[in-house]
GROMACS .gro file of C-alpha atoms in nm:
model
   82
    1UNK     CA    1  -1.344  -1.903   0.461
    2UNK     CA    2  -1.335  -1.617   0.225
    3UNK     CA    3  -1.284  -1.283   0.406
    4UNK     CA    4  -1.468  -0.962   0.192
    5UNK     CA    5  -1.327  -0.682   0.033
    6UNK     CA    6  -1.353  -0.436   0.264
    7UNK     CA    7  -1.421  -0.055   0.188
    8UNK     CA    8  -1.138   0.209   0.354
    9UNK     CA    9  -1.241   0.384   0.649
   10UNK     CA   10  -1.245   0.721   0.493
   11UNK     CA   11  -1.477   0.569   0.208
   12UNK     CA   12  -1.670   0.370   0.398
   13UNK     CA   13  -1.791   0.652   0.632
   14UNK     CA   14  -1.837   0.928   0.351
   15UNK     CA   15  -1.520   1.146   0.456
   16UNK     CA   16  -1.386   1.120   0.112
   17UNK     CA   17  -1.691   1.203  -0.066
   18UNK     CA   18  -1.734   1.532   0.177
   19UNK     CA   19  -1.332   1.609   0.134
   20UNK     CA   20  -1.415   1.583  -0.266
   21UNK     CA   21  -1.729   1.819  -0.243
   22UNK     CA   22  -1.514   2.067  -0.030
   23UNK     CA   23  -1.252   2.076  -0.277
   24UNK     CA   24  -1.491   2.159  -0.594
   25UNK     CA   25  -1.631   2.419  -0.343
   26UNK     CA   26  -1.296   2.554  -0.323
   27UNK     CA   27  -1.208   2.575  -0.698
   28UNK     CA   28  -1.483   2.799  -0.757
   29UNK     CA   29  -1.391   3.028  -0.513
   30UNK     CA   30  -1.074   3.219  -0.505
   31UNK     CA   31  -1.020   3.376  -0.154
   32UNK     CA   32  -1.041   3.051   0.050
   33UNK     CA   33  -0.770   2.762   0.101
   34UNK     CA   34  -0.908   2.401   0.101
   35UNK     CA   35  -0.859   2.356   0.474
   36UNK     CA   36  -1.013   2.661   0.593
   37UNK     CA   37  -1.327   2.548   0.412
   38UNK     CA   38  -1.403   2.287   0.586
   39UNK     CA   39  -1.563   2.399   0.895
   40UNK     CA   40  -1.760   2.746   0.797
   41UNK     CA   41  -2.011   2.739   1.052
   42UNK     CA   42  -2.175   2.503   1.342
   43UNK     CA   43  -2.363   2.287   1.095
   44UNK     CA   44  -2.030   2.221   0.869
   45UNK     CA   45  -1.869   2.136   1.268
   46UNK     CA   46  -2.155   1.867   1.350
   47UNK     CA   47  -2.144   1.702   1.025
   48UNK     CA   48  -1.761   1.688   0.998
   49UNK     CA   49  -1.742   1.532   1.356
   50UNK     CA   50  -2.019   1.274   1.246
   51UNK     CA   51  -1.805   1.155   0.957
   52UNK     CA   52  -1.521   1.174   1.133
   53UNK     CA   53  -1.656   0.961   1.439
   54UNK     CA   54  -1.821   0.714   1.207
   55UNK     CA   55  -1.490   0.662   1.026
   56UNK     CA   56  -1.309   0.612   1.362
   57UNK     CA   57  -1.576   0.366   1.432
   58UNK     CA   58  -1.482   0.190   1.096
   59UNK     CA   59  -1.095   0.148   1.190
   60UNK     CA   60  -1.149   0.070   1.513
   61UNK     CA   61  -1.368  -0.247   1.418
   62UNK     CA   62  -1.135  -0.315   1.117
   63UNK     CA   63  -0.818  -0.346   1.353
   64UNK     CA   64  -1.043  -0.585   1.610
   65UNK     CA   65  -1.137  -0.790   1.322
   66UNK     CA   66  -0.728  -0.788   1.212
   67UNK     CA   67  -0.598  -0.833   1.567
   68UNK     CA   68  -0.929  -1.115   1.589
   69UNK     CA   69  -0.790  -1.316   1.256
   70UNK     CA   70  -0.452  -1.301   1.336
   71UNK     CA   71  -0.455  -1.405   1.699
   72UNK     CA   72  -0.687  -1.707   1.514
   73UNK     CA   73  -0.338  -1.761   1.285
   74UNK     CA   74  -0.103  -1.817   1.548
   75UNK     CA   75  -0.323  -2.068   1.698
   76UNK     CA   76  -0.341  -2.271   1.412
   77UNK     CA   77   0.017  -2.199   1.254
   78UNK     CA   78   0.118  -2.574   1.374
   79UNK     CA   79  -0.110  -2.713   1.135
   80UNK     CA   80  -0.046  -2.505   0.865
   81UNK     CA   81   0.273  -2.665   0.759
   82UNK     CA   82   0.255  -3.036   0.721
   0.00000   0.00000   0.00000
């Protein structure tokens, strides 16, 4: 059984593409720090949280599918080393 490469959470869910756009947005403008431009108004909040829900989501199920695979190990470690 061949197990897929698997994207990271934070590319998987987009939050590395947004942090990437928020940083260009930041080099052309002088007065703002890269953190403080994240969240500008309500819109910028409800989007952020989506991404950063989704990306949750995205570990979460990763670590099941760990935790899933290696509880499957131990069960079969016996056999493993004939």
């Amino acid at each position: 059984m061949e197990r897929p490469k698997r994207l990271e959470p934070s590319k998987a869910s987009g939050w590395s593409n947004y942090c990437e756009k928020k940083r260009e947005a930041v080099k052309t403008s002088d007065n703002d720090t890269f953190w403080s431009s994240f969240i500008t108004n309500s819109e910028d909040e409800e989007h952020t949280r989506k991404i950063l829900d989704k990306r949750y989501q995205i570990e979460k199920e990763q670590e099941e599918e760990d935790t899933t695979m290696l509880i499957r190990l131990v069960k079969i470690r016996q056999s493993l080393w004939t």
